[in-house]
Amino acid sequence: MIATLNGVRLSFIDEGQGQTILFVHGFPLSRAIWQPQIEAFVQNYRVIAPDLRGHGESSAPAGVYAMATLAEDLQALVAERQCGPVVLVGHSMGGYISFAFYRKFPQSVRALVLFCTRAIADSAEGKMARENLAQRSEQEGAAAVAAQMLPKMFAPATAIARPALVESVRTVMLATSINGLTGSLRGMAARPSALDLLPHITVPTLVIAGENDLIVPASESAALAEAIPQAQLAMIPRAGHLASLENAAAVIVPMQEFLEKI
Ligand code: MLT
């Protein structure tokens, strides 16, 4: 489906019935990373999964994509679909957006699933690396970003054993527009820390970590779960940053248990 929301043409799916799960992908990806979970949960839940602005089939305006703006896109989607409050599932950059969303629209959140993500802001060095990559993508296109990001997305064992999966994610990355790449990189670099928010999260929260995540180390996800009152932690074996695809079944089980309890 397509709707113009918050001034942007957003592509999304909205399928199934019941409590809404809103799946938010990371960078530089698309809703395709949630395919196994969408197929599993659509049986018993309403599942909404957008392509964020600048990604997938959504339009890609120029400018910096502040995490708060991306959160406003999601709130416009929730309002348009009349589906709140939602179980908000955010992968990596999708998690940064989830923190911004919870700050701005807590009434729209029934529960949080924080997926291979972190609360801290970028270091000065990290911000510089983002700007360098943004400039390279302006000059060389999405291939520069895919070359840098793809090797970190998977557990080393996945990268060796599942070349077709790696190639399918490369295709998603290469389809990301230059505005989407630069807007998101600069938006992530500018994002504030969410550490102050963590003790004030009052909705049920599940933190999911890939045991071999090269971008957000599992120990950092464990610390994130510790910092949120009552949060649970699910450690996904044989998986890296893209645990939703690398070990899809092992992600679905703890999510299902969590959803049944809330
Ligand atoms: C993502 O998967 O969304 C990115 O790795 C997040 C980041 O670069 O901080």
mmCIF file of C-alpha atoms and ligand atoms in Angstrom:
data_model
loop_
_atom_site.group_PDB
_atom_site.id
_atom_site.type_symbol
_atom_site.label_atom_id
_atom_site.label_comp_id
_atom_site.label_asym_id
_atom_site.label_seq_id
_atom_site.Cartn_x
_atom_site.Cartn_y
_atom_site.Cartn_z
ATOM 1 C CA MET A 1 0.000 0.000 0.000
ATOM 2 C CA ILE A 2 1.059 3.604 -0.511
ATOM 3 C CA ALA A 3 0.038 6.728 1.416
ATOM 4 C CA THR A 4 1.339 10.265 1.572
ATOM 5 C CA LEU A 5 2.046 10.843 5.243
ATOM 6 C CA ASN A 6 3.960 13.663 6.946
ATOM 7 C CA GLY A 7 4.632 14.986 3.429
ATOM 8 C CA VAL A 8 6.265 11.761 2.163
ATOM 9 C CA ARG A 9 5.013 8.897 -0.004
ATOM 10 C CA LEU A 10 5.395 5.843 2.197
ATOM 11 C CA SER A 11 5.073 2.248 1.037
ATOM 12 C CA PHE A 12 3.932 -0.285 3.623
ATOM 13 C CA ILE A 13 2.057 -3.477 4.231
ATOM 14 C CA ASP A 14 -0.911 -3.699 6.590
ATOM 15 C CA GLU A 15 -2.155 -7.262 6.935
ATOM 16 C CA GLY A 16 -3.868 -9.514 9.467
ATOM 17 C CA GLN A 17 -6.084 -8.747 12.443
ATOM 18 C CA GLY A 18 -5.752 -8.162 16.170
ATOM 19 C CA GLN A 19 -3.124 -6.350 18.226
ATOM 20 C CA THR A 20 -0.899 -4.343 15.861
ATOM 21 C CA ILE A 21 2.808 -5.072 15.534
ATOM 22 C CA LEU A 22 4.662 -2.249 13.780
ATOM 23 C CA PHE A 23 7.955 -3.501 12.322
ATOM 24 C CA VAL A 24 10.592 -0.809 11.705
ATOM 25 C CA HIS A 25 13.671 -1.767 9.702
ATOM 26 C CA GLY A 26 17.206 -0.406 10.005
ATOM 27 C CA PHE A 27 19.788 1.170 7.698
ATOM 28 C CA PRO A 28 20.224 0.828 4.709
ATOM 29 C CA LEU A 29 17.539 -1.792 4.458
ATOM 30 C CA SER A 30 13.801 -2.178 3.906
ATOM 31 C CA ARG A 31 10.834 -4.046 5.339
ATOM 32 C CA ALA A 32 12.198 -7.121 3.534
ATOM 33 C CA ILE A 33 14.287 -7.910 6.634
ATOM 34 C CA TRP A 34 11.094 -8.766 8.502
ATOM 35 C CA GLN A 35 9.668 -11.204 5.935
ATOM 36 C CA PRO A 36 9.899 -14.360 8.138
ATOM 37 C CA GLN A 37 8.410 -12.569 11.148
ATOM 38 C CA ILE A 38 5.658 -10.970 9.043
ATOM 39 C CA GLU A 39 4.681 -14.398 7.697
ATOM 40 C CA ALA A 40 4.626 -15.891 11.203
ATOM 41 C CA PHE A 41 2.765 -13.141 13.042
ATOM 42 C CA VAL A 42 0.216 -12.210 10.394
ATOM 43 C CA GLN A 43 -1.657 -15.396 11.359
ATOM 44 C CA ASN A 44 -2.693 -13.950 14.737
ATOM 45 C CA TYR A 45 -1.832 -10.260 14.714
ATOM 46 C CA ARG A 46 -2.218 -7.183 12.561
ATOM 47 C CA VAL A 47 1.193 -6.550 11.048
ATOM 48 C CA ILE A 48 2.247 -3.176 9.665
ATOM 49 C CA ALA A 49 5.684 -2.827 8.095
ATOM 50 C CA PRO A 50 6.685 0.380 6.287
ATOM 51 C CA ASP A 51 9.668 1.178 4.155
ATOM 52 C CA LEU A 52 11.100 4.227 5.932
ATOM 53 C CA ARG A 53 11.482 7.413 3.890
ATOM 54 C CA GLY A 54 14.497 7.089 1.613
ATOM 55 C CA HIS A 55 14.356 3.278 1.692
ATOM 56 C CA GLY A 56 12.701 0.475 -0.251
ATOM 57 C CA GLU A 57 9.724 1.685 -2.273
ATOM 58 C CA SER A 58 9.125 4.881 -0.291
ATOM 59 C CA SER A 59 10.037 8.287 -1.661
ATOM 60 C CA ALA A 60 13.315 9.913 -0.719
ATOM 61 C CA PRO A 61 13.230 13.645 -0.060
ATOM 62 C CA ALA A 62 16.549 15.480 0.279
ATOM 63 C CA GLY A 63 17.764 16.595 3.701
ATOM 64 C CA VAL A 64 18.769 15.194 7.077
ATOM 65 C CA TYR A 65 16.419 12.495 8.367
ATOM 66 C CA ALA A 66 16.224 13.300 12.092
ATOM 67 C CA MET A 67 15.117 10.269 14.107
ATOM 68 C CA ALA A 68 12.257 12.443 15.420
ATOM 69 C CA THR A 69 11.090 13.094 11.844
ATOM 70 C CA LEU A 70 11.137 9.383 11.057
ATOM 71 C CA ALA A 71 9.143 8.849 14.279
ATOM 72 C CA GLU A 72 6.619 11.436 13.059
ATOM 73 C CA ASP A 73 6.302 9.483 9.794
ATOM 74 C CA LEU A 74 5.434 6.403 11.863
ATOM 75 C CA GLN A 75 2.933 8.275 14.024
ATOM 76 C CA ALA A 76 1.240 9.576 10.860
ATOM 77 C CA LEU A 77 1.041 5.967 9.656
ATOM 78 C CA VAL A 78 -0.416 4.781 12.982
ATOM 79 C CA ALA A 79 -3.009 7.588 12.862
ATOM 80 C CA GLU A 80 -3.886 6.927 9.217
ATOM 81 C CA ARG A 81 -4.305 3.200 9.770
ATOM 82 C CA GLN A 82 -6.069 3.764 13.149
ATOM 83 C CA CYS A 83 -4.066 0.934 14.639
ATOM 84 C CA GLY A 84 -2.531 2.241 17.893
ATOM 85 C CA PRO A 85 -1.296 1.590 20.480
ATOM 86 C CA VAL A 86 1.182 -0.722 18.761
ATOM 87 C CA VAL A 87 3.846 -3.220 19.667
ATOM 88 C CA LEU A 88 6.788 -1.313 18.218
ATOM 89 C CA VAL A 89 9.623 -3.494 16.924
ATOM 90 C CA GLY A 90 12.716 -1.525 15.912
ATOM 91 C CA HIS A 91 15.846 -2.973 14.343
ATOM 92 C CA SER A 92 19.068 -0.968 14.854
ATOM 93 C CA MET A 93 18.280 2.455 13.290
ATOM 94 C CA GLY A 94 14.659 1.359 13.691
ATOM 95 C CA GLY A 95 15.449 1.130 17.419
ATOM 96 C CA TYR A 96 16.841 4.687 17.444
ATOM 97 C CA ILE A 97 13.559 5.743 15.830
ATOM 98 C CA SER A 98 11.633 3.696 18.411
ATOM 99 C CA PHE A 99 13.262 5.673 21.248
ATOM 100 C CA ALA A 100 12.325 8.939 19.500
ATOM 101 C CA PHE A 101 8.795 7.599 18.948
ATOM 102 C CA TYR A 102 8.369 6.560 22.589
ATOM 103 C CA ARG A 103 9.553 9.991 23.745
ATOM 104 C CA LYS A 104 7.099 11.817 21.492
ATOM 105 C CA PHE A 105 4.123 9.466 21.300
ATOM 106 C CA PRO A 106 4.113 7.212 24.395
ATOM 107 C CA GLN A 107 0.346 6.839 24.147
ATOM 108 C CA SER A 108 0.843 5.040 20.809
ATOM 109 C CA VAL A 109 3.114 2.346 22.279
ATOM 110 C CA ARG A 110 1.703 -0.838 23.827
ATOM 111 C CA ALA A 111 5.095 -2.577 24.094
ATOM 112 C CA LEU A 112 8.638 -2.302 22.725
ATOM 113 C CA VAL A 113 10.876 -4.845 21.039
ATOM 114 C CA LEU A 114 14.368 -3.356 20.764
ATOM 115 C CA PHE A 115 16.200 -5.401 18.199
ATOM 116 C CA CYS A 116 20.018 -5.295 17.847
ATOM 117 C CA THR A 117 20.011 -1.617 18.749
ATOM 118 C CA ARG A 118 21.609 0.815 21.178
ATOM 119 C CA ALA A 119 20.630 3.830 23.277
ATOM 120 C CA ILE A 120 23.882 5.788 23.212
ATOM 121 C CA ALA A 121 24.565 8.534 20.679
ATOM 122 C CA ASP A 122 27.469 8.378 18.209
ATOM 123 C CA SER A 123 30.938 9.296 19.461
ATOM 124 C CA ALA A 124 32.744 12.205 17.764
ATOM 125 C CA GLU A 125 34.672 9.607 15.759
ATOM 126 C CA GLY A 126 31.454 7.798 14.845
ATOM 127 C CA LYS A 127 29.861 11.036 13.618
ATOM 128 C CA MET A 128 32.899 11.715 11.444
ATOM 129 C CA ALA A 129 32.756 8.208 9.969
ATOM 130 C CA ARG A 130 29.071 8.721 9.116
ATOM 131 C CA GLU A 131 29.838 12.018 7.353
ATOM 132 C CA ASN A 132 32.694 10.393 5.403
ATOM 133 C CA LEU A 133 30.380 7.602 4.303
ATOM 134 C CA ALA A 134 27.642 10.096 3.355
ATOM 135 C CA GLN A 135 30.114 11.967 1.153
ATOM 136 C CA ARG A 136 31.382 8.737 -0.405
ATOM 137 C CA SER A 137 27.825 7.676 -1.203
ATOM 138 C CA GLU A 138 27.238 11.050 -2.899
ATOM 139 C CA GLN A 139 30.290 10.428 -5.076
ATOM 140 C CA GLU A 140 30.237 6.653 -5.573
ATOM 141 C CA GLY A 141 26.607 5.681 -4.987
ATOM 142 C CA ALA A 142 25.073 2.993 -2.795
ATOM 143 C CA ALA A 143 27.844 0.513 -3.622
ATOM 144 C CA ALA A 144 30.181 2.397 -1.267
ATOM 145 C CA VAL A 145 27.734 1.965 1.599
ATOM 146 C CA ALA A 146 26.990 -1.686 0.782
ATOM 147 C CA ALA A 147 30.731 -2.452 0.672
ATOM 148 C CA GLN A 148 31.177 -0.986 4.138
ATOM 149 C CA MET A 149 27.987 -2.195 5.823
ATOM 150 C CA LEU A 150 27.371 -5.641 4.350
ATOM 151 C CA PRO A 151 30.352 -7.445 5.930
ATOM 152 C CA LYS A 152 29.234 -6.268 9.387
ATOM 153 C CA MET A 153 25.599 -7.282 8.989
ATOM 154 C CA PHE A 154 26.031 -11.019 9.437
ATOM 155 C CA ALA A 155 27.656 -13.356 11.920
ATOM 156 C CA PRO A 156 30.913 -14.586 10.357
ATOM 157 C CA ALA A 157 29.478 -18.108 10.075
ATOM 158 C CA THR A 158 26.369 -16.840 8.245
ATOM 159 C CA ALA A 159 28.476 -14.898 5.770
ATOM 160 C CA ILE A 160 30.328 -18.112 4.854
ATOM 161 C CA ALA A 161 27.404 -20.524 4.863
ATOM 162 C CA ARG A 162 24.652 -18.421 3.257
ATOM 163 C CA PRO A 163 25.953 -16.456 0.240
ATOM 164 C CA ALA A 164 22.468 -16.210 -1.290
ATOM 165 C CA LEU A 165 21.157 -14.467 1.826
ATOM 166 C CA VAL A 166 24.097 -12.059 1.794
ATOM 167 C CA GLU A 167 23.458 -11.276 -1.881
ATOM 168 C CA SER A 168 19.755 -10.649 -1.285
ATOM 169 C CA VAL A 169 20.618 -8.099 1.418
ATOM 170 C CA ARG A 170 23.211 -6.494 -0.884
ATOM 171 C CA THR A 171 20.429 -6.030 -3.460
ATOM 172 C CA VAL A 172 18.252 -4.275 -0.852
ATOM 173 C CA MET A 173 21.149 -2.003 0.116
ATOM 174 C CA LEU A 174 21.990 -1.136 -3.495
ATOM 175 C CA ALA A 175 18.370 -0.121 -4.113
ATOM 176 C CA THR A 176 18.537 2.537 -1.379
ATOM 177 C CA SER A 177 18.543 6.038 -2.870
ATOM 178 C CA ILE A 178 21.400 8.477 -2.312
ATOM 179 C CA ASN A 179 19.048 10.849 -0.460
ATOM 180 C CA GLY A 180 18.017 7.942 1.748
ATOM 181 C CA LEU A 181 21.620 7.045 2.503
ATOM 182 C CA THR A 182 22.864 10.567 3.220
ATOM 183 C CA GLY A 183 19.688 11.627 5.021
ATOM 184 C CA SER A 184 19.809 8.615 7.350
ATOM 185 C CA LEU A 185 23.579 8.752 7.968
ATOM 186 C CA ARG A 186 23.394 12.428 8.912
ATOM 187 C CA GLY A 187 20.226 11.863 10.940
ATOM 188 C CA MET A 188 21.822 9.021 12.905
ATOM 189 C CA ALA A 189 24.939 11.118 13.535
ATOM 190 C CA ALA A 190 22.779 13.907 14.962
ATOM 191 C CA ARG A 191 20.600 11.696 17.146
ATOM 192 C CA PRO A 192 20.573 12.376 20.877
ATOM 193 C CA SER A 193 21.400 9.713 23.444
ATOM 194 C CA ALA A 194 18.369 7.799 24.713
ATOM 195 C CA LEU A 195 20.108 6.737 27.942
ATOM 196 C CA ASP A 196 18.040 9.214 29.993
ATOM 197 C CA LEU A 197 14.830 7.647 28.661
ATOM 198 C CA LEU A 198 15.599 4.046 29.626
ATOM 199 C CA PRO A 199 14.650 4.159 33.361
ATOM 200 C CA HIS A 200 11.350 5.812 32.380
ATOM 201 C CA ILE A 201 10.177 3.161 29.939
ATOM 202 C CA THR A 202 7.040 1.760 31.522
ATOM 203 C CA VAL A 203 5.728 -0.484 28.741
ATOM 204 C CA PRO A 204 6.689 -4.170 28.515
ATOM 205 C CA THR A 205 10.000 -4.389 26.671
ATOM 206 C CA LEU A 206 11.866 -7.219 25.000
ATOM 207 C CA VAL A 207 15.488 -6.690 23.964
ATOM 208 C CA ILE A 208 16.664 -9.040 21.211
ATOM 209 C CA ALA A 209 20.371 -9.537 20.550
ATOM 210 C CA GLY A 210 22.323 -11.466 17.955
ATOM 211 C CA GLU A 211 24.925 -13.516 19.792
ATOM 212 C CA ASN A 212 27.523 -12.661 17.125
ATOM 213 C CA ASP A 213 26.404 -9.136 16.237
ATOM 214 C CA LEU A 214 29.405 -7.207 14.890
ATOM 215 C CA ILE A 215 27.610 -3.822 14.984
ATOM 216 C CA VAL A 216 25.846 -3.943 18.363
ATOM 217 C CA PRO A 217 27.770 -6.413 20.540
ATOM 218 C CA ALA A 218 25.552 -8.802 22.515
ATOM 219 C CA SER A 219 27.012 -7.410 25.771
ATOM 220 C CA GLU A 220 25.687 -3.964 24.840
ATOM 221 C CA SER A 221 22.194 -5.376 24.277
ATOM 222 C CA ALA A 222 22.393 -7.122 27.659
ATOM 223 C CA ALA A 223 23.287 -3.780 29.284
ATOM 224 C CA LEU A 224 20.371 -2.133 27.458
ATOM 225 C CA ALA A 225 17.958 -4.711 28.893
ATOM 226 C CA GLU A 226 19.427 -4.152 32.385
ATOM 227 C CA ALA A 227 18.801 -0.408 32.129
ATOM 228 C CA ILE A 228 15.091 -0.712 31.292
ATOM 229 C CA PRO A 229 12.785 -1.610 34.193
ATOM 230 C CA GLN A 230 11.338 -5.117 33.757
ATOM 231 C CA ALA A 231 12.880 -5.620 30.303
ATOM 232 C CA GLN A 232 13.573 -9.146 29.134
ATOM 233 C CA LEU A 233 16.530 -10.203 27.009
ATOM 234 C CA ALA A 234 16.473 -12.822 24.245
ATOM 235 C CA MET A 235 19.889 -13.858 22.964
ATOM 236 C CA ILE A 236 19.664 -15.330 19.458
ATOM 237 C CA PRO A 237 22.260 -18.017 18.760
ATOM 238 C CA ARG A 238 24.002 -18.394 15.388
ATOM 239 C CA ALA A 239 23.047 -14.847 14.411
ATOM 240 C CA GLY A 240 24.588 -11.438 13.917
ATOM 241 C CA HIS A 241 23.065 -8.003 13.306
ATOM 242 C CA LEU A 242 20.456 -9.411 10.905
ATOM 243 C CA ALA A 243 19.154 -12.028 13.321
ATOM 244 C CA SER A 244 15.637 -11.660 11.864
ATOM 245 C CA LEU A 245 16.916 -13.343 8.686
ATOM 246 C CA GLU A 246 19.884 -15.346 9.963
ATOM 247 C CA ASN A 247 17.965 -17.290 12.597
ATOM 248 C CA ALA A 248 14.366 -16.320 11.924
ATOM 249 C CA ALA A 249 12.751 -19.130 13.922
ATOM 250 C CA ALA A 250 14.811 -18.381 17.022
ATOM 251 C CA VAL A 251 13.592 -14.777 16.861
ATOM 252 C CA ILE A 252 9.933 -15.712 16.448
ATOM 253 C CA VAL A 253 9.788 -17.950 19.552
ATOM 254 C CA PRO A 254 10.703 -15.327 22.224
ATOM 255 C CA MET A 255 8.657 -12.681 20.412
ATOM 256 C CA GLN A 256 5.642 -14.985 20.451
ATOM 257 C CA GLU A 257 6.090 -15.708 24.177
ATOM 258 C CA PHE A 258 6.470 -11.992 24.895
ATOM 259 C CA LEU A 259 3.355 -11.080 22.884
ATOM 260 C CA GLU A 260 1.279 -13.719 24.634
ATOM 261 C CA LYS A 261 2.154 -12.238 28.038
ATOM 262 C CA ILE A 262 1.492 -8.559 27.407
HETATM 263 C C1 MLT B 1 21.417 -0.323 11.141
HETATM 264 O O1 MLT B 1 21.442 -1.563 10.978
HETATM 265 O O2 MLT B 1 20.343 0.301 11.174
HETATM 266 C C2 MLT B 1 22.715 0.427 11.278
HETATM 267 O O3 MLT B 1 23.757 -0.474 11.402
HETATM 268 C C3 MLT B 1 22.685 1.353 12.448
HETATM 269 C C4 MLT B 1 23.941 2.134 12.606
HETATM 270 O O4 MLT B 1 24.736 2.235 11.656
HETATM 271 O O5 MLT B 1 24.129 2.698 13.701
#
